[in-house]
GROMACS .gro file of C-alpha atoms in nm:
model
  464
    1UNK     CA    1  -2.557  -5.414   9.235
    2UNK     CA    2  -2.442  -5.323   8.889
    3UNK     CA    3  -2.668  -5.099   8.678
    4UNK     CA    4  -2.969  -5.293   8.565
    5UNK     CA    5  -2.953  -5.210   8.201
    6UNK     CA    6  -2.762  -5.438   7.961
    7UNK     CA    7  -2.485  -5.224   7.840
    8UNK     CA    8  -2.281  -5.350   7.544
    9UNK     CA    9  -1.953  -5.216   7.385
   10UNK     CA   10  -1.828  -5.402   7.082
   11UNK     CA   11  -1.456  -5.430   7.117
   12UNK     CA   12  -1.395  -5.553   6.765
   13UNK     CA   13  -1.614  -5.331   6.557
   14UNK     CA   14  -1.571  -5.002   6.758
   15UNK     CA   15  -1.322  -4.751   6.623
   16UNK     CA   16  -0.987  -4.740   6.816
   17UNK     CA   17  -0.943  -4.480   7.082
   18UNK     CA   18  -0.633  -4.304   7.169
   19UNK     CA   19  -0.342  -4.554   7.228
   20UNK     CA   20  -0.110  -4.296   7.382
   21UNK     CA   21  -0.132  -4.375   7.757
   22UNK     CA   22   0.027  -4.032   7.832
   23UNK     CA   23  -0.281  -3.849   7.697
   24UNK     CA   24  -0.451  -3.734   8.016
   25UNK     CA   25  -0.738  -3.572   7.833
   26UNK     CA   26  -1.020  -3.739   7.660
   27UNK     CA   27  -1.099  -4.038   7.873
   28UNK     CA   28  -1.440  -3.898   7.954
   29UNK     CA   29  -1.495  -3.863   7.576
   30UNK     CA   30  -1.390  -4.211   7.526
   31UNK     CA   31  -1.639  -4.336   7.771
   32UNK     CA   32  -1.916  -4.142   7.597
   33UNK     CA   33  -1.804  -4.284   7.274
   34UNK     CA   34  -1.823  -4.642   7.430
   35UNK     CA   35  -2.171  -4.581   7.575
   36UNK     CA   36  -2.280  -4.454   7.225
   37UNK     CA   37  -2.178  -4.790   7.083
   38UNK     CA   38  -2.422  -4.975   7.306
   39UNK     CA   39  -2.645  -5.202   7.111
   40UNK     CA   40  -3.015  -5.131   7.091
   41UNK     CA   41  -3.255  -5.330   7.310
   42UNK     CA   42  -3.345  -5.659   7.140
   43UNK     CA   43  -3.651  -5.593   6.930
   44UNK     CA   44  -3.855  -5.863   6.757
   45UNK     CA   45  -3.984  -5.796   6.411
   46UNK     CA   46  -4.336  -5.925   6.458
   47UNK     CA   47  -4.642  -5.804   6.637
   48UNK     CA   48  -4.614  -5.829   7.019
   49UNK     CA   49  -4.805  -6.137   7.147
   50UNK     CA   50  -4.948  -5.950   7.434
   51UNK     CA   51  -5.206  -5.793   7.196
   52UNK     CA   52  -5.333  -6.129   7.085
   53UNK     CA   53  -5.548  -6.376   7.292
   54UNK     CA   54  -5.550  -6.749   7.247
   55UNK     CA   55  -5.919  -6.734   7.133
   56UNK     CA   56  -5.834  -6.468   6.863
   57UNK     CA   57  -5.526  -6.678   6.756
   58UNK     CA   58  -5.730  -6.993   6.697
   59UNK     CA   59  -5.963  -6.802   6.475
   60UNK     CA   60  -5.685  -6.688   6.244
   61UNK     CA   61  -5.768  -6.801   5.889
   62UNK     CA   62  -5.419  -6.928   5.815
   63UNK     CA   63  -5.451  -7.203   6.085
   64UNK     CA   64  -5.725  -7.392   5.896
   65UNK     CA   65  -5.492  -7.675   5.806
   66UNK     CA   66  -5.437  -7.766   6.173
   67UNK     CA   67  -5.792  -7.880   6.202
   68UNK     CA   68  -5.876  -7.949   6.571
   69UNK     CA   69  -5.504  -8.009   6.661
   70UNK     CA   70  -5.449  -7.661   6.826
   71UNK     CA   71  -5.770  -7.668   7.010
   72UNK     CA   72  -5.695  -8.017   7.152
   73UNK     CA   73  -5.349  -7.881   7.248
   74UNK     CA   74  -5.501  -7.589   7.432
   75UNK     CA   75  -5.756  -7.807   7.606
   76UNK     CA   76  -5.486  -8.063   7.724
   77UNK     CA   77  -5.290  -7.779   7.881
   78UNK     CA   78  -5.599  -7.675   8.090
   79UNK     CA   79  -5.653  -8.041   8.210
   80UNK     CA   80  -5.645  -8.096   8.579
   81UNK     CA   81  -5.339  -8.316   8.543
   82UNK     CA   82  -5.178  -8.240   8.212
   83UNK     CA   83  -4.962  -8.522   8.060
   84UNK     CA   84  -4.645  -8.318   7.973
   85UNK     CA   85  -4.490  -8.592   7.760
   86UNK     CA   86  -4.805  -8.641   7.553
   87UNK     CA   87  -4.839  -8.259   7.513
   88UNK     CA   88  -4.474  -8.258   7.400
   89UNK     CA   89  -4.568  -8.497   7.114
   90UNK     CA   90  -4.843  -8.261   7.014
   91UNK     CA   91  -4.585  -7.976   7.022
   92UNK     CA   92  -4.371  -8.164   6.769
   93UNK     CA   93  -4.660  -8.210   6.544
   94UNK     CA   94  -4.768  -7.847   6.565
   95UNK     CA   95  -4.414  -7.723   6.494
   96UNK     CA   96  -4.381  -7.961   6.194
   97UNK     CA   97  -4.696  -7.848   6.035
   98UNK     CA   98  -4.623  -7.482   6.104
   99UNK     CA   99  -4.268  -7.508   5.951
  100UNK     CA  100  -4.403  -7.647   5.629
  101UNK     CA  101  -4.692  -7.405   5.587
  102UNK     CA  102  -4.764  -7.026   5.566
  103UNK     CA  103  -4.948  -7.031   5.900
  104UNK     CA  104  -4.929  -6.704   6.100
  105UNK     CA  105  -4.619  -6.693   6.335
  106UNK     CA  106  -4.786  -6.476   6.582
  107UNK     CA  107  -5.091  -6.701   6.604
  108UNK     CA  108  -4.887  -7.022   6.656
  109UNK     CA  109  -4.661  -6.844   6.900
  110UNK     CA  110  -4.958  -6.729   7.100
  111UNK     CA  111  -5.108  -7.085   7.115
  112UNK     CA  112  -4.776  -7.239   7.217
  113UNK     CA  113  -4.714  -6.958   7.467
  114UNK     CA  114  -5.030  -7.067   7.650
  115UNK     CA  115  -4.831  -7.358   7.781
  116UNK     CA  116  -4.613  -7.120   7.983
  117UNK     CA  117  -4.871  -7.108   8.248
  118UNK     CA  118  -4.867  -7.139   8.630
  119UNK     CA  119  -5.020  -7.477   8.611
  120UNK     CA  120  -4.716  -7.615   8.424
  121UNK     CA  121  -4.392  -7.554   8.615
  122UNK     CA  122  -4.092  -7.450   8.424
  123UNK     CA  123  -3.807  -7.710   8.407
  124UNK     CA  124  -3.520  -7.704   8.660
  125UNK     CA  125  -3.242  -7.705   8.402
  126UNK     CA  126  -2.974  -7.683   8.662
  127UNK     CA  127  -3.083  -8.002   8.837
  128UNK     CA  128  -3.130  -8.175   8.505
  129UNK     CA  129  -2.776  -8.065   8.407
  130UNK     CA  130  -2.639  -8.219   8.719
  131UNK     CA  131  -2.825  -8.534   8.679
  132UNK     CA  132  -2.714  -8.557   8.313
  133UNK     CA  133  -2.351  -8.505   8.419
  134UNK     CA  134  -2.386  -8.783   8.672
  135UNK     CA  135  -2.487  -9.022   8.399
  136UNK     CA  136  -2.871  -9.014   8.439
  137UNK     CA  137  -3.053  -9.133   8.136
  138UNK     CA  138  -3.266  -8.888   7.951
  139UNK     CA  139  -3.576  -9.084   8.048
  140UNK     CA  140  -3.515  -9.010   8.414
  141UNK     CA  141  -3.512  -8.637   8.365
  142UNK     CA  142  -3.825  -8.425   8.413
  143UNK     CA  143  -3.870  -8.179   8.130
  144UNK     CA  144  -4.123  -7.898   8.066
  145UNK     CA  145  -4.306  -7.807   7.744
  146UNK     CA  146  -4.047  -7.552   7.648
  147UNK     CA  147  -3.794  -7.833   7.627
  148UNK     CA  148  -4.015  -8.016   7.366
  149UNK     CA  149  -4.058  -7.690   7.177
  150UNK     CA  150  -3.676  -7.643   7.151
  151UNK     CA  151  -3.634  -8.012   7.043
  152UNK     CA  152  -3.891  -7.957   6.764
  153UNK     CA  153  -3.729  -7.634   6.661
  154UNK     CA  154  -3.379  -7.782   6.662
  155UNK     CA  155  -3.489  -8.034   6.394
  156UNK     CA  156  -3.507  -7.732   6.152
  157UNK     CA  157  -3.235  -7.498   6.306
  158UNK     CA  158  -2.947  -7.743   6.317
  159UNK     CA  159  -2.872  -7.695   5.944
  160UNK     CA  160  -2.647  -7.421   5.825
  161UNK     CA  161  -2.885  -7.362   5.526
  162UNK     CA  162  -3.134  -7.088   5.607
  163UNK     CA  163  -3.435  -7.251   5.438
  164UNK     CA  164  -3.786  -7.087   5.470
  165UNK     CA  165  -3.881  -7.364   5.728
  166UNK     CA  166  -3.573  -7.284   5.936
  167UNK     CA  167  -3.634  -6.913   5.923
  168UNK     CA  168  -3.995  -6.949   6.025
  169UNK     CA  169  -3.916  -7.170   6.315
  170UNK     CA  170  -3.654  -6.927   6.453
  171UNK     CA  171  -3.889  -6.639   6.409
  172UNK     CA  172  -4.131  -6.849   6.616
  173UNK     CA  173  -3.872  -6.877   6.893
  174UNK     CA  174  -3.817  -6.506   6.888
  175UNK     CA  175  -4.189  -6.432   6.928
  176UNK     CA  176  -4.205  -6.687   7.223
  177UNK     CA  177  -3.911  -6.509   7.394
  178UNK     CA  178  -4.131  -6.194   7.414
  179UNK     CA  179  -4.369  -6.390   7.639
  180UNK     CA  180  -4.113  -6.601   7.836
  181UNK     CA  181  -3.758  -6.467   7.859
  182UNK     CA  182  -3.648  -6.818   7.947
  183UNK     CA  183  -3.667  -6.906   7.575
  184UNK     CA  184  -3.348  -6.720   7.493
  185UNK     CA  185  -3.119  -6.866   7.754
  186UNK     CA  186  -3.275  -7.212   7.720
  187UNK     CA  187  -3.210  -7.206   7.344
  188UNK     CA  188  -2.857  -7.091   7.415
  189UNK     CA  189  -2.805  -7.383   7.654
  190UNK     CA  190  -2.975  -7.627   7.413
  191UNK     CA  191  -2.777  -7.514   7.107
  192UNK     CA  192  -2.425  -7.475   7.262
  193UNK     CA  193  -2.420  -7.707   7.560
  194UNK     CA  194  -2.665  -7.984   7.472
  195UNK     CA  195  -2.649  -8.006   7.099
  196UNK     CA  196  -2.301  -7.841   7.027
  197UNK     CA  197  -2.461  -7.651   6.738
  198UNK     CA  198  -2.341  -7.292   6.732
  199UNK     CA  199  -2.522  -7.201   6.426
  200UNK     CA  200  -2.861  -7.259   6.589
  201UNK     CA  201  -2.819  -6.982   6.833
  202UNK     CA  202  -2.654  -6.738   6.594
  203UNK     CA  203  -2.938  -6.793   6.341
  204UNK     CA  204  -3.186  -6.726   6.617
  205UNK     CA  205  -3.017  -6.398   6.697
  206UNK     CA  206  -3.029  -6.299   6.333
  207UNK     CA  207  -3.410  -6.304   6.335
  208UNK     CA  208  -3.415  -5.999   6.557
  209UNK     CA  209  -3.481  -5.667   6.386
  210UNK     CA  210  -3.219  -5.483   6.578
  211UNK     CA  211  -2.963  -5.700   6.761
  212UNK     CA  212  -2.612  -5.827   6.780
  213UNK     CA  213  -2.477  -6.148   6.911
  214UNK     CA  214  -2.327  -5.960   7.199
  215UNK     CA  215  -2.658  -5.814   7.296
  216UNK     CA  216  -2.838  -6.141   7.286
  217UNK     CA  217  -2.561  -6.323   7.478
  218UNK     CA  218  -2.567  -6.037   7.751
  219UNK     CA  219  -2.944  -6.071   7.786
  220UNK     CA  220  -2.963  -6.444   7.787
  221UNK     CA  221  -2.656  -6.508   8.006
  222UNK     CA  222  -2.799  -6.250   8.251
  223UNK     CA  223  -3.120  -6.446   8.281
  224UNK     CA  224  -2.929  -6.773   8.323
  225UNK     CA  225  -2.712  -6.626   8.595
  226UNK     CA  226  -3.018  -6.480   8.784
  227UNK     CA  227  -3.207  -6.813   8.769
  228UNK     CA  228  -2.928  -7.077   8.789
  229UNK     CA  229  -2.603  -6.908   8.903
  230UNK     CA  230  -2.424  -7.243   8.958
  231UNK     CA  231  -2.502  -7.360   8.612
  232UNK     CA  232  -2.405  -7.022   8.469
  233UNK     CA  233  -2.058  -7.042   8.604
  234UNK     CA  234  -2.021  -7.403   8.491
  235UNK     CA  235  -2.120  -7.339   8.130
  236UNK     CA  236  -1.950  -7.000   8.090
  237UNK     CA  237  -1.625  -7.127   7.966
  238UNK     CA  238  -1.817  -7.362   7.707
  239UNK     CA  239  -2.017  -7.069   7.582
  240UNK     CA  240  -1.703  -6.845   7.563
  241UNK     CA  241  -1.532  -7.115   7.360
  242UNK     CA  242  -1.834  -7.105   7.121
  243UNK     CA  243  -1.838  -6.730   7.084
  244UNK     CA  244  -1.497  -6.587   7.177
  245UNK     CA  245  -1.534  -6.271   6.986
  246UNK     CA  246  -1.851  -6.164   7.152
  247UNK     CA  247  -1.729  -6.169   7.516
  248UNK     CA  248  -1.435  -5.910   7.538
  249UNK     CA  249  -1.568  -5.559   7.624
  250UNK     CA  250  -1.932  -5.668   7.677
  251UNK     CA  251  -2.049  -5.485   7.977
  252UNK     CA  252  -2.371  -5.684   8.022
  253UNK     CA  253  -2.168  -6.013   8.035
  254UNK     CA  254  -1.919  -5.868   8.290
  255UNK     CA  255  -2.223  -5.750   8.489
  256UNK     CA  256  -2.360  -6.103   8.500
  257UNK     CA  257  -2.026  -6.266   8.576
  258UNK     CA  258  -1.970  -6.042   8.881
  259UNK     CA  259  -2.330  -6.016   9.010
  260UNK     CA  260  -2.349  -6.324   9.233
  261UNK     CA  261  -1.986  -6.447   9.223
  262UNK     CA  262  -1.798  -6.589   9.515
  263UNK     CA  263  -1.432  -6.635   9.579
  264UNK     CA  264  -1.401  -6.998   9.462
  265UNK     CA  265  -1.557  -6.883   9.128
  266UNK     CA  266  -1.320  -6.588   9.113
  267UNK     CA  267  -1.029  -6.824   9.151
  268UNK     CA  268  -1.164  -7.054   8.882
  269UNK     CA  269  -1.233  -6.786   8.634
  270UNK     CA  270  -0.895  -6.615   8.705
  271UNK     CA  271  -0.724  -6.943   8.614
  272UNK     CA  272  -0.929  -6.973   8.299
  273UNK     CA  273  -0.823  -6.618   8.202
  274UNK     CA  274  -0.457  -6.702   8.269
  275UNK     CA  275  -0.497  -7.008   8.037
  276UNK     CA  276  -0.646  -6.806   7.764
  277UNK     CA  277  -0.983  -6.989   7.793
  278UNK     CA  278  -1.181  -6.669   7.904
  279UNK     CA  279  -1.151  -6.309   7.820
  280UNK     CA  280  -1.379  -6.042   7.958
  281UNK     CA  281  -1.235  -5.692   7.915
  282UNK     CA  282  -1.048  -5.687   7.584
  283UNK     CA  283  -0.780  -5.441   7.487
  284UNK     CA  284  -0.970  -5.127   7.389
  285UNK     CA  285  -0.914  -4.852   7.648
  286UNK     CA  286  -1.254  -4.688   7.612
  287UNK     CA  287  -1.421  -5.029   7.675
  288UNK     CA  288  -1.220  -5.108   7.983
  289UNK     CA  289  -1.276  -4.759   8.128
  290UNK     CA  290  -1.651  -4.769   8.062
  291UNK     CA  291  -1.678  -5.101   8.247
  292UNK     CA  292  -1.474  -4.959   8.546
  293UNK     CA  293  -1.701  -4.652   8.550
  294UNK     CA  294  -2.003  -4.877   8.562
  295UNK     CA  295  -1.876  -5.050   8.881
  296UNK     CA  296  -1.762  -4.755   9.092
  297UNK     CA  297  -2.096  -4.738   9.276
  298UNK     CA  298  -2.154  -5.113   9.299
  299UNK     CA  299  -2.167  -5.341   9.592
  300UNK     CA  300  -1.837  -5.359   9.777
  301UNK     CA  301  -1.792  -5.730   9.745
  302UNK     CA  302  -1.878  -5.719   9.377
  303UNK     CA  303  -1.617  -5.456   9.322
  304UNK     CA  304  -1.350  -5.657   9.502
  305UNK     CA  305  -1.427  -5.956   9.278
  306UNK     CA  306  -1.436  -5.735   8.967
  307UNK     CA  307  -1.093  -5.602   9.044
  308UNK     CA  308  -0.962  -5.951   9.096
  309UNK     CA  309  -1.077  -6.061   8.762
  310UNK     CA  310  -0.951  -5.741   8.598
  311UNK     CA  311  -0.605  -5.787   8.749
  312UNK     CA  312  -0.600  -6.147   8.623
  313UNK     CA  313  -0.658  -6.023   8.266
  314UNK     CA  314  -0.496  -5.683   8.254
  315UNK     CA  315  -0.219  -5.706   8.521
  316UNK     CA  316   0.140  -5.657   8.380
  317UNK     CA  317   0.005  -5.494   8.061
  318UNK     CA  318   0.164  -5.148   8.076
  319UNK     CA  319  -0.056  -4.990   7.821
  320UNK     CA  320  -0.385  -5.091   7.963
  321UNK     CA  321  -0.282  -5.022   8.318
  322UNK     CA  322  -0.157  -4.675   8.229
  323UNK     CA  323  -0.492  -4.599   8.069
  324UNK     CA  324  -0.682  -4.716   8.392
  325UNK     CA  325  -0.442  -4.507   8.603
  326UNK     CA  326  -0.494  -4.201   8.393
  327UNK     CA  327  -0.871  -4.233   8.408
  328UNK     CA  328  -0.902  -4.290   8.781
  329UNK     CA  329  -0.625  -4.071   8.911
  330UNK     CA  330  -0.631  -3.775   8.675
  331UNK     CA  331  -0.995  -3.762   8.543
  332UNK     CA  332  -1.195  -3.914   8.832
  333UNK     CA  333  -0.956  -3.814   9.097
  334UNK     CA  334  -1.087  -4.098   9.309
  335UNK     CA  335  -1.082  -4.073   9.685
  336UNK     CA  336  -0.949  -4.397   9.837
  337UNK     CA  337  -1.174  -4.333  10.140
  338UNK     CA  338  -1.495  -4.342   9.939
  339UNK     CA  339  -1.366  -4.563   9.649
  340UNK     CA  340  -1.150  -4.797   9.863
  341UNK     CA  341  -1.233  -5.108   9.640
  342UNK     CA  342  -1.128  -4.927   9.318
  343UNK     CA  343  -0.819  -4.766   9.487
  344UNK     CA  344  -0.698  -5.103   9.625
  345UNK     CA  345  -0.765  -5.263   9.290
  346UNK     CA  346  -0.562  -5.001   9.109
  347UNK     CA  347  -0.288  -5.036   9.365
  348UNK     CA  348  -0.264  -5.412   9.288
  349UNK     CA  349  -0.255  -5.347   8.914
  350UNK     CA  350   0.020  -5.093   8.942
  351UNK     CA  351   0.235  -5.297   9.175
  352UNK     CA  352   0.211  -5.585   8.931
  353UNK     CA  353   0.330  -5.373   8.635
  354UNK     CA  354   0.701  -5.254   8.594
  355UNK     CA  355   0.733  -4.881   8.621
  356UNK     CA  356   0.739  -4.675   8.303
  357UNK     CA  357   0.711  -4.313   8.233
  358UNK     CA  358   0.346  -4.343   8.149
  359UNK     CA  359   0.273  -4.502   8.488
  360UNK     CA  360   0.477  -4.253   8.688
  361UNK     CA  361   0.319  -3.947   8.537
  362UNK     CA  362  -0.029  -4.008   8.674
  363UNK     CA  363   0.111  -4.117   9.007
  364UNK     CA  364   0.324  -3.796   9.048
  365UNK     CA  365   0.054  -3.571   8.916
  366UNK     CA  366  -0.200  -3.725   9.161
  367UNK     CA  367   0.043  -3.691   9.450
  368UNK     CA  368   0.130  -3.332   9.363
  369UNK     CA  369  -0.240  -3.218   9.338
  370UNK     CA  370  -0.303  -2.951   9.597
  371UNK     CA  371  -0.664  -3.054   9.671
  372UNK     CA  372  -0.564  -3.403   9.778
  373UNK     CA  373  -0.195  -3.393   9.852
  374UNK     CA  374  -0.202  -3.624  10.152
  375UNK     CA  375  -0.433  -3.881   9.989
  376UNK     CA  376  -0.238  -3.872   9.670
  377UNK     CA  377   0.102  -3.894   9.837
  378UNK     CA  378  -0.012  -4.191  10.044
  379UNK     CA  379  -0.132  -4.371   9.736
  380UNK     CA  380   0.166  -4.293   9.513
  381UNK     CA  381   0.416  -4.357   9.780
  382UNK     CA  382   0.261  -4.695   9.831
  383UNK     CA  383   0.318  -4.792   9.479
  384UNK     CA  384   0.674  -4.642   9.456
  385UNK     CA  385   0.785  -4.834   9.764
  386UNK     CA  386   0.665  -5.163   9.611
  387UNK     CA  387   0.854  -5.086   9.298
  388UNK     CA  388   1.173  -5.019   9.484
  389UNK     CA  389   1.148  -5.378   9.613
  390UNK     CA  390   1.050  -5.539   9.297
  391UNK     CA  391   1.182  -5.321   9.009
  392UNK     CA  392   1.447  -5.100   9.154
  393UNK     CA  393   1.660  -5.064   8.850
  394UNK     CA  394   1.362  -4.985   8.620
  395UNK     CA  395   1.226  -4.735   8.868
  396UNK     CA  396   1.555  -4.553   8.909
  397UNK     CA  397   1.598  -4.541   8.532
  398UNK     CA  398   1.255  -4.388   8.479
  399UNK     CA  399   1.302  -4.139   8.758
  400UNK     CA  400   1.621  -4.016   8.598
  401UNK     CA  401   1.429  -3.945   8.283
  402UNK     CA  402   1.103  -3.827   8.422
  403UNK     CA  403   1.172  -3.457   8.460
  404UNK     CA  404   1.134  -3.238   8.283
  405UNK     CA  405   0.983  -3.451   8.000
  406UNK     CA  406   0.649  -3.514   8.196
  407UNK     CA  407   0.660  -3.288   8.507
  408UNK     CA  408   0.860  -2.994   8.623
  409UNK     CA  409   1.186  -3.066   8.811
  410UNK     CA  410   1.036  -2.900   9.118
  411UNK     CA  411   0.724  -3.119   9.114
  412UNK     CA  412   0.923  -3.438   9.085
  413UNK     CA  413   1.166  -3.333   9.361
  414UNK     CA  414   0.876  -3.246   9.592
  415UNK     CA  415   0.701  -3.566   9.542
  416UNK     CA  416   1.019  -3.778   9.589
  417UNK     CA  417   1.108  -3.577   9.905
  418UNK     CA  418   0.763  -3.644  10.067
  419UNK     CA  419   0.786  -4.006   9.964
  420UNK     CA  420   1.122  -4.056  10.133
  421UNK     CA  421   0.987  -3.882  10.444
  422UNK     CA  422   0.668  -4.070  10.471
  423UNK     CA  423   0.811  -4.412  10.388
  424UNK     CA  424   1.143  -4.372  10.567
  425UNK     CA  425   1.101  -4.689  10.766
  426UNK     CA  426   1.047  -4.891  10.452
  427UNK     CA  427   1.363  -4.738  10.272
  428UNK     CA  428   1.717  -4.801  10.378
  429UNK     CA  429   2.004  -4.557  10.333
  430UNK     CA  430   2.112  -4.724  10.008
  431UNK     CA  431   1.768  -4.690   9.868
  432UNK     CA  432   1.742  -4.322   9.956
  433UNK     CA  433   2.090  -4.246   9.813
  434UNK     CA  434   2.015  -4.420   9.485
  435UNK     CA  435   1.678  -4.246   9.454
  436UNK     CA  436   1.830  -3.899   9.515
  437UNK     CA  437   2.119  -3.971   9.267
  438UNK     CA  438   1.860  -4.072   9.010
  439UNK     CA  439   1.718  -3.722   9.033
  440UNK     CA  440   2.050  -3.547   8.989
  441UNK     CA  441   2.090  -3.393   8.635
  442UNK     CA  442   2.326  -3.597   8.425
  443UNK     CA  443   2.605  -3.380   8.272
  444UNK     CA  444   2.593  -3.381   7.899
  445UNK     CA  445   2.916  -3.496   7.736
  446UNK     CA  446   3.101  -3.205   7.563
  447UNK     CA  447   3.076  -3.212   7.185
  448UNK     CA  448   3.426  -3.220   7.025
  449UNK     CA  449   3.428  -3.057   6.679
  450UNK     CA  450   3.654  -3.235   6.438
  451UNK     CA  451   3.808  -2.994   6.184
  452UNK     CA  452   3.754  -3.072   5.830
  453UNK     CA  453   4.091  -3.195   5.703
  454UNK     CA  454   3.988  -3.272   5.347
  455UNK     CA  455   4.125  -2.935   5.217
  456UNK     CA  456   4.455  -2.993   5.374
  457UNK     CA  457   4.480  -3.330   5.229
  458UNK     CA  458   4.401  -3.199   4.887
  459UNK     CA  459   4.658  -2.920   4.911
  460UNK     CA  460   4.929  -3.167   5.021
  461UNK     CA  461   4.874  -3.366   4.692
  462UNK     CA  462   5.002  -3.072   4.486
  463UNK     CA  463   5.324  -3.022   4.679
  464UNK     CA  464   5.627  -3.097   4.478
   0.00000   0.00000   0.00000
């Protein structure tokens, strides 16, 4: 599995890294830079509810205006057979009174959080979503108390004006999320999917002391994926459409996407990527490399799916593919035997991208390395043979210009000779001849110096 922490790299706000794909140094520094840009853990601004008991909360002096409403609410939850709909109406009354008052946020949150008990089951939002999609009326759906809390909060959070009541209600949700992590992803679903109000979720995130939209989405999408994976993949395009700038380069979101994915979902997401309806990796080299580094020790099937998605978004982009090749071949020196998923994924990326000097340099350097010459030659020869079939003219042109600009003539000749020998059955006589001719130094045209005839012309003007 991917690493358990939620790692975030902000593609848009992060300073740009090196754009020269031929720069073989500094990719490790770029990864450290990307890791340094990870957002802090979401931190609420109020006192943790774990330190407050319901009994203490009910004694808070600021709750005097509620009269017996809160105690009745607590007692109804403890009933042998609680009436969820009736309690839901009480929730609406409590939230309305709270929003218009100066009652303690922590105290009210503590009282409402008492409804998150084992005696009251949490809602199966996935089943309800399926029933709603099938045309089931809202009266036929079974909801939990959190659903009624969100409905009550939405009456204040739907507005774009950040009034005091709106701010208090959103801070109440933030406090509740400390007790029940479901609050975040449920509010995300309610805001974006059910109500279509993007501002509701964005305002909710703003109430955290240290947070970004990326960090909140990574956390809440992660919880949604763990609890309801089918619903997660269903609503993912809708949530991306709502927050397109928060997705690219967010390691937490990529982690959630790949964690429990299957091949039908890979195909579906790859199609969305091709249509421009989903973007996961972005264009920043440090971001992409940090994400790849995170996956190298992951489950084999997850890696396979990850590379399929990466290929769908990055394949054919010479600059991004060159950066990945430099990192994996020159810095990581991956061993295809132990990193077969990454090696195969990189092979696919390289074969799908026309050859350029920035792509040939890591291939030839990897092949020429003395510590893994056989492994490097097999990998590089595999790519070169594919290019001969798909991009022969481009490959021959690049080979003719490769030495000595990137590597020594001897290194290039050695790699090509081993390639022709190892892959002889895949190359015909014409291929071998054209490859060898591409390496022959081209004679430079002689420079003909044209004499300056201006003085002769001037002297002739004075002749009688």
